[in-house]
Amino acid sequence: DGGITQSPKYLFRKEGQNVTLSCEQNLNHDAMYWYRQDPGQGLRLIYYSQIVNDFQKGDIAEGYSVSREKKESFPLTVTSAQKNPTAFYLCASSPDPNTEAFFGQGTRLTVV
Amino acid sequence: AQTVTQSQPEMSVQEAETVTLSCTYDTSESNYYLFWYKQPPSRQMILVIRQEAYKQQNATENRFSVNFQKAAKSFSLKISDSQLGDTAMYFCAFMNRDDKIIFGKGTRLHILP
């Protein structure tokens, strides 16, 4: 089935460790996005990519890194520099410019 | 900076009533796209409706319709004949010409039986 897959659904890490969240899509979409969702904060954009080998910072990129080596994959690394990494992370993709984004089911990251 | 504001953090209405969720945005661009997304308790984001700024006609999708006021930078969502399954968080979103999508903080909507 076509869709956007985020894995794992729940992720636990110790403070000070880097962790990578996976996002894969088989929809042949060009654009991909990473959002962070916290209670009362809505969805805040971390990074987005319009094309392979290119990406742009969003509003809260500090402490995060991404890569876009393949069209179907857009992994997000949460580094130890991110002060409050515990959150719900959503990945999305969009097929064409100026069309809506389709979302994965999210990854709940807990750092202890 | 482009921003999206949803002024109603939480709302409750009786089943079968009509409810309107507010959204305002700020941009200097003339062509852009606006969306309403629904996030039920499963946390899966679902597109409800979209509006292209260059179209004056308000978008409708079954019981969902928008009131798009470009000059006022307002984009409200009306849900008619509300159903229990409409209970969810609703997010207003703006897409600029660089495909950047910005979301508001959301409105939690409760449909009461």
Coordinates of N, CA and C in Angstrom, one line a residue:
Chain A
D1 N 0.8 -1.2 0.0 CA 0.0 0.0 0.0 C 0.9 1.2 0.0
G2 N 0.4 2.3 -0.7 CA 1.2 3.5 -0.7 C 0.9 4.3 0.6
G3 N 2.0 5.0 1.0 CA 1.8 5.8 2.2 C 3.1 6.3 2.8
I4 N 3.0 6.9 3.9 CA 4.1 7.4 4.6 C 4.3 6.6 5.9
T5 N 5.5 6.1 6.1 CA 5.8 5.2 7.3 C 6.8 5.9 8.2
Q6 N 6.4 6.1 9.4 CA 7.3 6.5 10.4 C 7.6 5.4 11.4
S7 N 8.8 5.2 11.7 CA 9.1 4.2 12.7 C 10.3 4.6 13.6
P8 N 10.3 4.1 14.8 CA 9.2 3.4 15.4 C 8.1 4.3 15.9
K9 N 7.0 3.7 16.4 CA 5.9 4.5 16.9 C 6.2 5.2 18.3
Y10 N 7.0 4.4 19.1 CA 7.5 4.9 20.4 C 9.0 4.7 20.5
L11 N 9.7 5.7 21.0 CA 11.1 5.6 21.0 C 11.6 6.2 22.4
F12 N 12.4 5.5 23.0 CA 13.0 6.0 24.3 C 14.5 6.1 24.2
R13 N 15.0 7.2 24.7 CA 16.5 7.4 24.7 C 16.9 8.1 26.0
K14 N 18.2 7.8 26.3 CA 18.8 8.5 27.4 C 19.2 9.9 27.0
E15 N 19.2 10.8 28.0 CA 19.7 12.1 27.7 C 21.1 12.1 27.3
G16 N 21.4 13.0 26.3 CA 22.8 13.1 25.8 C 23.1 12.2 24.6
Q17 N 22.1 11.3 24.2 CA 22.3 10.5 23.1 C 21.6 11.1 21.9
N18 N 22.2 10.9 20.7 CA 21.6 11.3 19.5 C 20.6 10.2 19.1
V19 N 19.5 10.5 18.4 CA 18.6 9.5 18.0 C 18.0 9.9 16.6
T20 N 17.8 8.9 15.8 CA 17.3 9.2 14.4 C 15.9 8.6 14.2
L21 N 15.0 9.4 13.8 CA 13.7 9.0 13.5 C 13.5 8.8 12.0
S22 N 12.9 7.7 11.6 CA 12.8 7.3 10.2 C 11.5 7.8 9.6
C23 N 11.6 8.2 8.4 CA 10.4 8.6 7.6 C 10.6 8.1 6.2
E24 N 9.7 7.2 5.7 CA 9.8 6.7 4.3 C 8.5 6.9 3.7
Q25 N 8.5 7.2 2.4 CA 7.3 7.3 1.6 C 7.4 6.7 0.2
N26 N 6.4 6.0 -0.2 CA 6.4 5.3 -1.5 C 5.4 5.9 -2.4
L27 N 5.1 7.2 -2.2 CA 4.1 7.9 -3.0 C 4.7 8.7 -4.1
N28 N 6.0 8.7 -4.2 CA 6.8 9.4 -5.3 C 6.6 10.9 -5.1
H29 N 6.4 11.4 -3.8 CA 6.3 12.8 -3.5 C 7.7 13.5 -3.5
D30 N 7.7 14.7 -4.0 CA 8.9 15.5 -4.1 C 9.2 16.1 -2.7
A31 N 8.2 16.8 -2.1 CA 8.5 17.5 -0.9 C 8.2 16.6 0.4
M32 N 9.1 16.8 1.4 CA 8.9 16.2 2.6 C 9.2 17.1 3.8
Y33 N 8.5 16.9 4.9 CA 8.5 17.8 6.1 C 8.7 17.0 7.4
W34 N 9.3 17.7 8.3 CA 9.3 17.2 9.7 C 8.7 18.3 10.6
Y35 N 7.7 17.9 11.5 CA 7.1 18.8 12.4 C 7.3 18.2 13.8
R36 N 7.3 19.1 14.8 CA 7.2 18.7 16.2 C 5.9 19.2 16.8
Q37 N 5.2 18.3 17.6 CA 4.0 18.7 18.2 C 4.1 18.6 19.7
D38 N 3.8 19.7 20.4 CA 3.8 19.7 21.8 C 2.4 20.2 22.2
P39 N 2.0 19.9 23.4 CA 0.6 20.3 23.9 C 0.5 21.8 23.9
G40 N -0.5 22.4 23.2 CA -0.7 23.8 23.2 C 0.1 24.6 22.2
Q41 N 1.0 23.9 21.5 CA 1.9 24.5 20.6 C 1.6 24.3 19.1
G42 N 0.7 23.4 18.8 CA 0.4 23.1 17.5 C 1.5 22.3 16.8
L43 N 1.7 22.4 15.5 CA 2.7 21.8 14.8 C 3.8 22.8 14.4
R44 N 5.0 22.6 14.8 CA 6.1 23.5 14.5 C 7.0 22.9 13.5
L45 N 7.4 23.6 12.5 CA 8.2 23.1 11.4 C 9.7 23.0 11.8
I46 N 10.3 21.8 11.6 CA 11.7 21.7 11.9 C 12.5 21.8 10.7
Y47 N 12.3 21.0 9.7 CA 13.0 21.1 8.4 C 12.0 20.6 7.3
Y48 N 12.3 21.1 6.1 CA 11.5 20.6 5.0 C 12.5 20.5 3.8
S49 N 12.1 19.6 2.8 CA 12.9 19.4 1.6 C 12.0 19.4 0.4
Q50 N 12.3 20.2 -0.6 CA 11.5 20.2 -1.8 C 12.0 19.3 -2.9
I51 N 13.3 18.8 -2.7 CA 13.9 18.0 -3.7 C 15.1 17.2 -3.1
V52 N 15.4 16.1 -3.7 CA 16.6 15.3 -3.2 C 17.8 16.2 -3.1
N53 N 18.6 15.9 -2.1 CA 19.9 16.6 -1.8 C 19.7 18.1 -1.5
D54 N 18.5 18.5 -1.1 CA 18.3 19.9 -0.7 C 17.3 19.9 0.4
F55 N 17.5 20.8 1.4 CA 16.5 21.0 2.5 C 16.7 22.3 3.1
Q56 N 15.6 22.8 3.8 CA 15.5 24.1 4.3 C 15.2 24.0 5.8
K57 N 15.8 24.9 6.6 CA 15.4 25.0 8.0 C 14.0 25.5 8.1
G58 N 13.3 25.0 9.1 CA 12.0 25.5 9.5 C 12.2 26.5 10.7
D59 N 11.2 26.6 11.5 CA 11.2 27.6 12.6 C 11.9 27.2 13.8
I60 N 12.1 25.8 14.0 CA 12.8 25.3 15.2 C 13.9 24.3 14.9
A61 N 14.8 24.6 14.0 CA 15.8 23.7 13.5 C 16.9 23.4 14.4
E62 N 17.1 24.3 15.4 CA 18.2 24.1 16.3 C 18.2 22.8 17.1
G63 N 19.3 22.0 17.0 CA 19.3 20.8 17.8 C 18.9 19.6 16.9
Y64 N 18.5 19.8 15.7 CA 18.1 18.8 14.8 C 18.9 18.8 13.5
S65 N 19.0 17.7 12.8 CA 19.6 17.6 11.5 C 18.8 16.6 10.6
V66 N 18.9 16.8 9.3 CA 18.2 15.9 8.4 C 19.1 15.6 7.2
S67 N 18.7 14.7 6.4 CA 19.4 14.4 5.1 C 18.3 14.0 4.1
R68 N 18.6 14.2 2.9 CA 17.6 13.8 1.8 C 18.4 13.2 0.6
E69 N 19.0 12.0 0.9 CA 19.8 11.4 -0.1 C 18.9 10.6 -1.2
K70 N 17.8 10.2 -0.8 CA 16.8 9.5 -1.6 C 15.5 10.2 -1.6
K71 N 14.8 10.1 -2.7 CA 13.5 10.8 -2.8 C 12.5 10.3 -1.7
E72 N 12.6 9.0 -1.4 CA 11.6 8.4 -0.6 C 11.9 8.4 0.9
S73 N 13.1 9.0 1.3 CA 13.5 8.9 2.7 C 14.0 10.3 3.2
F74 N 13.6 10.6 4.4 CA 13.9 11.9 5.0 C 14.1 11.7 6.5
P75 N 15.2 11.1 6.9 CA 15.4 10.9 8.3 C 15.7 12.1 9.1
L76 N 15.3 12.2 10.4 CA 15.5 13.3 11.3 C 16.3 12.8 12.4
T77 N 17.5 13.5 12.7 CA 18.3 13.2 13.8 C 18.1 14.2 14.9
V78 N 17.7 13.8 16.1 CA 17.6 14.7 17.2 C 18.9 14.6 18.0
T79 N 19.6 15.7 18.0 CA 21.0 15.6 18.6 C 20.9 16.0 20.1
S80 N 22.0 15.8 20.8 CA 22.1 16.1 22.2 C 22.0 17.6 22.5
A81 N 22.1 18.4 21.4 CA 22.0 19.8 21.6 C 20.6 20.3 21.7
Q82 N 19.6 19.4 21.4 CA 18.2 19.8 21.5 C 17.8 19.8 23.0
K83 N 17.4 20.9 23.5 CA 17.2 21.0 25.0 C 16.0 20.2 25.5
N84 N 15.0 20.2 24.7 CA 13.8 19.5 25.2 C 13.3 18.6 24.1
P85 N 13.9 17.5 23.9 CA 13.6 16.6 22.8 C 12.3 15.8 22.9
T86 N 11.8 15.6 24.1 CA 10.6 14.8 24.3 C 9.4 15.5 23.7
A87 N 8.8 14.8 22.7 CA 7.7 15.4 21.9 C 7.2 14.3 21.0
F88 N 6.1 14.7 20.3 CA 5.5 13.9 19.2 C 6.0 14.5 17.9
Y89 N 6.6 13.6 17.0 CA 7.2 14.1 15.8 C 6.4 13.5 14.6
L90 N 6.0 14.4 13.7 CA 5.2 14.0 12.5 C 6.0 14.3 11.3
C91 N 6.0 13.4 10.4 CA 6.6 13.5 9.0 C 5.5 13.6 8.0
A92 N 5.7 14.4 7.0 CA 4.7 14.6 5.9 C 5.4 14.7 4.6
S93 N 4.6 14.5 3.5 CA 5.1 14.6 2.2 C 4.0 15.3 1.3
S94 N 4.4 15.9 0.2 CA 3.5 16.5 -0.7 C 3.9 16.2 -2.1
P95 N 2.9 15.9 -3.0 CA 3.3 15.5 -4.3 C 3.8 16.5 -5.3
D96 N 3.2 17.7 -5.2 CA 3.5 18.8 -6.1 C 3.6 20.1 -5.4
P97 N 4.2 21.1 -6.0 CA 4.2 22.4 -5.4 C 2.7 22.9 -5.2
N98 N 2.5 23.5 -4.0 CA 1.2 24.1 -3.8 C 0.1 23.1 -3.6
T99 N 0.4 21.9 -3.1 CA -0.6 20.9 -2.8 C -0.5 20.5 -1.3
E100 N -1.5 19.9 -0.8 CA -1.5 19.7 0.6 C -0.5 18.6 1.0
A101 N -0.2 18.5 2.3 CA 0.7 17.5 2.8 C 0.0 16.3 3.3
F102 N 0.6 15.1 3.2 CA 0.0 13.9 3.7 C 0.9 13.5 4.8
F103 N 0.3 13.0 5.9 CA 1.1 12.8 7.1 C 1.3 11.3 7.4
G104 N 2.4 11.0 8.1 CA 2.6 9.7 8.7 C 1.9 9.6 10.0
Q105 N 2.0 8.5 10.8 CA 1.3 8.3 12.0 C 2.1 8.9 13.2
G106 N 3.3 9.3 13.0 CA 4.0 10.0 14.1 C 4.9 9.0 14.9
T107 N 5.9 9.6 15.6 CA 6.8 8.9 16.5 C 6.8 9.7 17.8
R108 N 6.5 9.0 18.9 CA 6.5 9.7 20.2 C 7.9 9.4 20.8
L109 N 8.7 10.4 20.9 CA 10.1 10.3 21.5 C 10.1 10.8 22.9
T110 N 10.6 9.9 23.8 CA 10.8 10.2 25.2 C 12.2 10.1 25.5
V111 N 12.8 11.2 26.1 CA 14.2 11.2 26.5 C 14.2 11.3 28.0
V112 N 14.9 10.3 28.6 CA 14.9 10.2 30.1 C 16.3 10.4 30.6
Chain B
A1 N 7.7 37.6 9.2 CA 7.5 36.2 9.3 C 6.0 35.9 9.1
Q2 N 5.8 34.8 8.4 CA 4.4 34.3 8.2 C 3.9 33.6 9.5
T3 N 2.7 33.9 9.9 CA 2.1 33.3 11.1 C 0.7 32.9 10.8
V4 N 0.2 32.0 11.6 CA -1.2 31.5 11.6 C -1.7 31.6 13.0
T5 N -2.8 32.2 13.2 CA -3.4 32.4 14.6 C -4.8 31.7 14.7
Q6 N -4.9 30.9 15.6 CA -6.3 30.3 15.9 C -6.6 30.8 17.4
S7 N -7.6 31.6 17.5 CA -7.9 32.3 18.7 C -8.8 31.5 19.7
Q8 N -9.2 30.4 19.3 CA -10.1 29.6 20.1 C -9.4 28.3 20.5
P9 N -8.8 28.2 21.7 CA -8.1 27.0 22.1 C -9.0 25.8 22.2
E10 N -10.3 26.0 22.6 CA -11.2 24.9 22.9 C -12.6 25.3 22.7
M11 N -13.5 24.5 22.1 CA -14.9 24.7 21.9 C -15.7 23.5 22.1
S12 N -17.0 23.7 22.5 CA -17.9 22.6 22.7 C -19.2 23.0 22.1
V13 N -19.8 22.0 21.3 CA -21.1 22.2 20.7 C -21.9 20.9 20.8
Q14 N -23.3 21.1 20.8 CA -24.1 19.9 20.8 C -24.1 19.3 19.4
E15 N -24.3 18.0 19.4 CA -24.4 17.2 18.2 C -25.6 17.9 17.3
A16 N -25.3 17.9 16.0 CA -26.3 18.4 15.0 C -26.2 20.0 14.9
E17 N -25.5 20.6 15.8 CA -25.4 22.1 15.7 C -24.3 22.5 14.7
T18 N -24.3 23.7 14.3 CA -23.3 24.3 13.4 C -22.2 25.0 14.3
V19 N -21.0 24.8 13.9 CA -19.9 25.5 14.7 C -18.9 26.1 13.7
T20 N -18.3 27.2 14.1 CA -17.4 27.9 13.2 C -16.0 28.1 14.0
L21 N -15.0 27.6 13.4 CA -13.6 27.8 13.9 C -12.9 28.9 13.2
S22 N -12.2 29.8 14.0 CA -11.6 30.9 13.4 C -10.1 30.7 13.1
C23 N -9.6 31.4 12.1 CA -8.2 31.4 11.7 C -7.9 32.7 11.0
T24 N -6.8 33.3 11.5 CA -6.3 34.4 10.7 C -4.8 34.1 10.5
Y25 N -4.3 34.8 9.4 CA -2.9 34.6 9.1 C -2.3 35.9 8.6
D26 N -1.0 35.8 8.5 CA -0.2 37.1 8.2 C 0.8 36.7 7.1
T27 N 0.7 37.4 6.0 CA 1.6 37.2 4.9 C 1.6 38.4 4.0
S28 N 2.7 38.6 3.3 CA 2.8 39.6 2.3 C 2.7 39.1 0.9
E29 N 2.5 37.8 0.8 CA 2.4 37.1 -0.6 C 1.0 37.3 -1.0
S30 N 0.8 37.2 -2.4 CA -0.5 37.4 -2.9 C -1.1 36.1 -3.3
N31 N -0.3 35.1 -3.6 CA -0.8 33.8 -4.0 C -0.2 32.7 -3.0
Y32 N -1.2 32.0 -2.4 CA -0.8 31.0 -1.4 C -2.0 30.0 -1.2
Y33 N -1.8 29.1 -0.3 CA -2.8 28.0 -0.1 C -3.1 27.9 1.4
L34 N -4.3 27.6 1.6 CA -4.8 27.5 3.0 C -5.4 26.1 3.2
F35 N -5.3 25.6 4.4 CA -5.8 24.2 4.7 C -6.4 24.2 6.1
W36 N -7.4 23.3 6.2 CA -7.8 22.9 7.6 C -7.5 21.4 7.7
Y37 N -6.9 21.0 8.8 CA -6.6 19.6 9.1 C -7.3 19.3 10.4
K38 N -7.7 18.0 10.4 CA -8.3 17.4 11.6 C -7.4 16.4 12.2
Q39 N -7.2 16.4 13.5 CA -6.4 15.4 14.2 C -7.3 14.8 15.3
P40 N -7.8 13.6 15.0 CA -8.6 12.9 16.1 C -7.7 12.3 17.1
P41 N -8.3 11.6 18.1 CA -7.4 11.1 19.2 C -6.4 10.1 18.7
S42 N -6.5 9.5 17.6 CA -5.5 8.6 17.0 C -4.2 9.4 16.6
R43 N -4.3 10.7 16.5 CA -3.3 11.6 16.2 C -2.9 11.6 14.7
Q44 N -3.7 10.9 13.9 CA -3.4 10.9 12.5 C -4.0 12.2 11.9
M45 N -3.2 12.9 11.2 CA -3.6 14.2 10.6 C -4.4 13.9 9.3
I46 N -5.5 14.5 9.2 CA -6.4 14.3 8.0 C -6.8 15.7 7.4
L47 N -6.6 15.8 6.1 CA -7.0 17.0 5.4 C -8.5 17.1 5.4
V48 N -9.0 18.3 5.8 CA -10.5 18.5 5.8 C -10.9 19.3 4.5
I49 N -10.1 20.4 4.3 CA -10.5 21.2 3.1 C -9.3 22.1 2.8
R50 N -9.2 22.5 1.5 CA -8.2 23.4 1.1 C -8.8 24.6 0.3
Q51 N -8.0 25.7 0.3 CA -8.5 26.9 -0.4 C -7.3 27.5 -1.1
E52 N -7.4 27.8 -2.4 CA -6.4 28.6 -3.1 C -6.7 30.0 -3.1
A53 N -5.7 30.8 -2.7 CA -5.9 32.3 -2.5 C -6.4 33.0 -3.7
Y54 N -6.1 32.5 -4.9 CA -6.5 33.3 -6.1 C -7.9 33.0 -6.5
K55 N -8.5 32.0 -5.8 CA -9.9 31.7 -6.1 C -10.8 32.4 -5.1
Q56 N -11.8 33.2 -5.6 CA -12.7 33.9 -4.7 C -13.7 33.0 -4.1
Q57 N -14.1 32.0 -4.8 CA -15.2 31.1 -4.3 C -14.7 30.3 -3.1
N58 N -15.5 30.3 -2.1 CA -15.2 29.5 -0.9 C -15.3 28.0 -1.1
A59 N -14.3 27.3 -0.6 CA -14.3 25.8 -0.8 C -15.4 25.2 0.1
T60 N -15.9 24.1 -0.4 CA -16.8 23.3 0.4 C -16.5 21.8 0.2
E61 N -16.7 21.0 1.3 CA -16.6 19.6 1.2 C -17.7 19.0 2.1
N62 N -18.8 18.6 1.5 CA -19.9 18.0 2.3 C -20.3 19.0 3.4
R63 N -20.2 18.6 4.6 CA -20.6 19.4 5.8 C -19.6 20.5 6.1
F64 N -18.5 20.5 5.5 CA -17.4 21.5 5.8 C -17.3 22.6 4.8
S65 N -17.3 23.8 5.2 CA -17.1 24.9 4.3 C -16.2 26.0 4.9
V66 N -15.7 26.8 4.1 CA -14.8 27.9 4.6 C -15.4 29.2 4.3
N67 N -15.0 30.2 5.1 CA -15.3 31.6 4.7 C -13.9 32.3 4.6
F68 N -13.5 32.5 3.4 CA -12.2 33.0 3.0 C -12.3 34.5 2.8
Q69 N -11.7 35.3 3.6 CA -11.7 36.8 3.4 C -10.3 37.2 3.2
K70 N -9.9 37.3 1.9 CA -8.5 37.6 1.6 C -8.0 38.9 2.2
A71 N -8.8 39.9 2.0 CA -8.3 41.2 2.5 C -8.1 41.3 4.0
A72 N -9.0 40.6 4.7 CA -8.9 40.5 6.1 C -7.9 39.4 6.6
K73 N -7.4 38.6 5.7 CA -6.6 37.5 6.0 C -7.2 36.6 7.0
S74 N -8.4 36.2 6.7 CA -9.2 35.4 7.6 C -9.7 34.1 6.8
F75 N -9.7 33.0 7.5 CA -10.0 31.7 6.9 C -10.7 30.8 7.9
S76 N -12.0 31.0 8.1 CA -12.7 30.2 9.1 C -13.3 29.0 8.5
L77 N -13.5 28.0 9.4 CA -14.1 26.7 9.0 C -15.5 26.5 9.6
K78 N -16.5 26.2 8.8 CA -17.8 26.0 9.4 C -18.1 24.5 9.2
I79 N -18.6 23.9 10.3 CA -19.0 22.5 10.3 C -20.5 22.5 10.5
S80 N -21.2 22.0 9.6 CA -22.7 22.0 9.7 C -23.1 20.6 10.2
D81 N -24.3 20.5 10.9 CA -24.8 19.2 11.3 C -23.7 18.4 12.0
S82 N -23.1 19.0 13.0 CA -21.9 18.3 13.6 C -22.2 16.9 14.1
Q83 N -21.2 16.1 14.0 CA -21.4 14.7 14.4 C -20.3 14.3 15.5
L84 N -20.6 13.3 16.3 CA -19.7 12.9 17.3 C -18.3 12.6 16.8
G85 N -18.2 12.1 15.6 CA -16.9 11.8 15.0 C -16.2 13.1 14.6
D86 N -16.8 14.2 14.7 CA -16.0 15.5 14.4 C -15.2 15.9 15.6
T87 N -15.4 15.3 16.7 CA -14.5 15.6 17.9 C -13.1 15.4 17.5
A88 N -12.3 16.4 17.7 CA -10.9 16.4 17.3 C -10.2 17.7 17.5
M89 N -8.9 17.7 17.3 CA -8.1 19.0 17.2 C -8.2 19.4 15.7
Y90 N -8.4 20.7 15.5 CA -8.5 21.2 14.2 C -7.3 22.3 14.0
F91 N -6.6 22.1 13.0 CA -5.5 23.0 12.7 C -5.7 23.7 11.4
C92 N -5.4 25.0 11.4 CA -5.4 25.8 10.2 C -4.0 25.9 9.8
A93 N -3.7 25.9 8.4 CA -2.4 25.9 7.9 C -2.3 26.7 6.7
F94 N -1.1 27.3 6.5 CA -0.8 28.2 5.4 C 0.4 27.6 4.6
M95 N 0.3 27.6 3.3 CA 1.5 27.2 2.5 C 1.9 28.4 1.6
N96 N 3.2 28.7 1.7 CA 3.7 29.8 0.9 C 4.2 29.4 -0.5
R97 N 4.8 30.3 -1.2 CA 5.2 29.9 -2.6 C 6.5 29.0 -2.6
D98 N 7.1 28.9 -1.4 CA 8.3 28.0 -1.3 C 7.9 26.7 -0.7
D99 N 6.6 26.4 -0.7 CA 6.1 25.1 -0.2 C 6.3 24.9 1.3
K100 N 6.6 26.0 2.0 CA 6.7 25.9 3.4 C 5.3 26.0 4.0
I101 N 5.0 25.0 4.9 CA 3.6 24.9 5.5 C 3.7 25.3 7.0
I102 N 3.0 26.3 7.4 CA 2.9 26.8 8.7 C 1.6 26.5 9.3
F103 N 1.6 26.0 10.6 CA 0.3 25.6 11.2 C 0.0 26.5 12.4
G104 N -1.3 26.7 12.7 CA -1.7 27.4 13.9 C -1.6 26.4 15.1
K105 N -1.9 26.9 16.3 CA -1.8 26.1 17.5 C -3.0 25.2 17.7
G106 N -4.0 25.3 16.9 CA -5.1 24.4 17.0 C -6.3 24.8 17.8
T107 N -7.4 24.2 17.5 CA -8.6 24.4 18.3 C -9.1 23.0 18.7
R108 N -9.3 22.7 19.9 CA -9.8 21.4 20.3 C -11.4 21.5 20.3
L109 N -12.0 20.7 19.5 CA -13.5 20.7 19.3 C -14.1 19.5 20.0
H110 N -15.1 19.7 20.8 CA -15.8 18.6 21.5 C -17.2 18.7 20.9
I111 N -17.7 17.6 20.4 CA -19.1 17.5 20.0 C -19.8 16.7 21.1
L112 N -20.8 17.3 21.7 CA -21.5 16.7 22.8 C -22.8 16.0 22.4
P113 N -23.0 14.8 23.0 CA -24.2 14.0 22.6 C -25.5 14.6 23.2

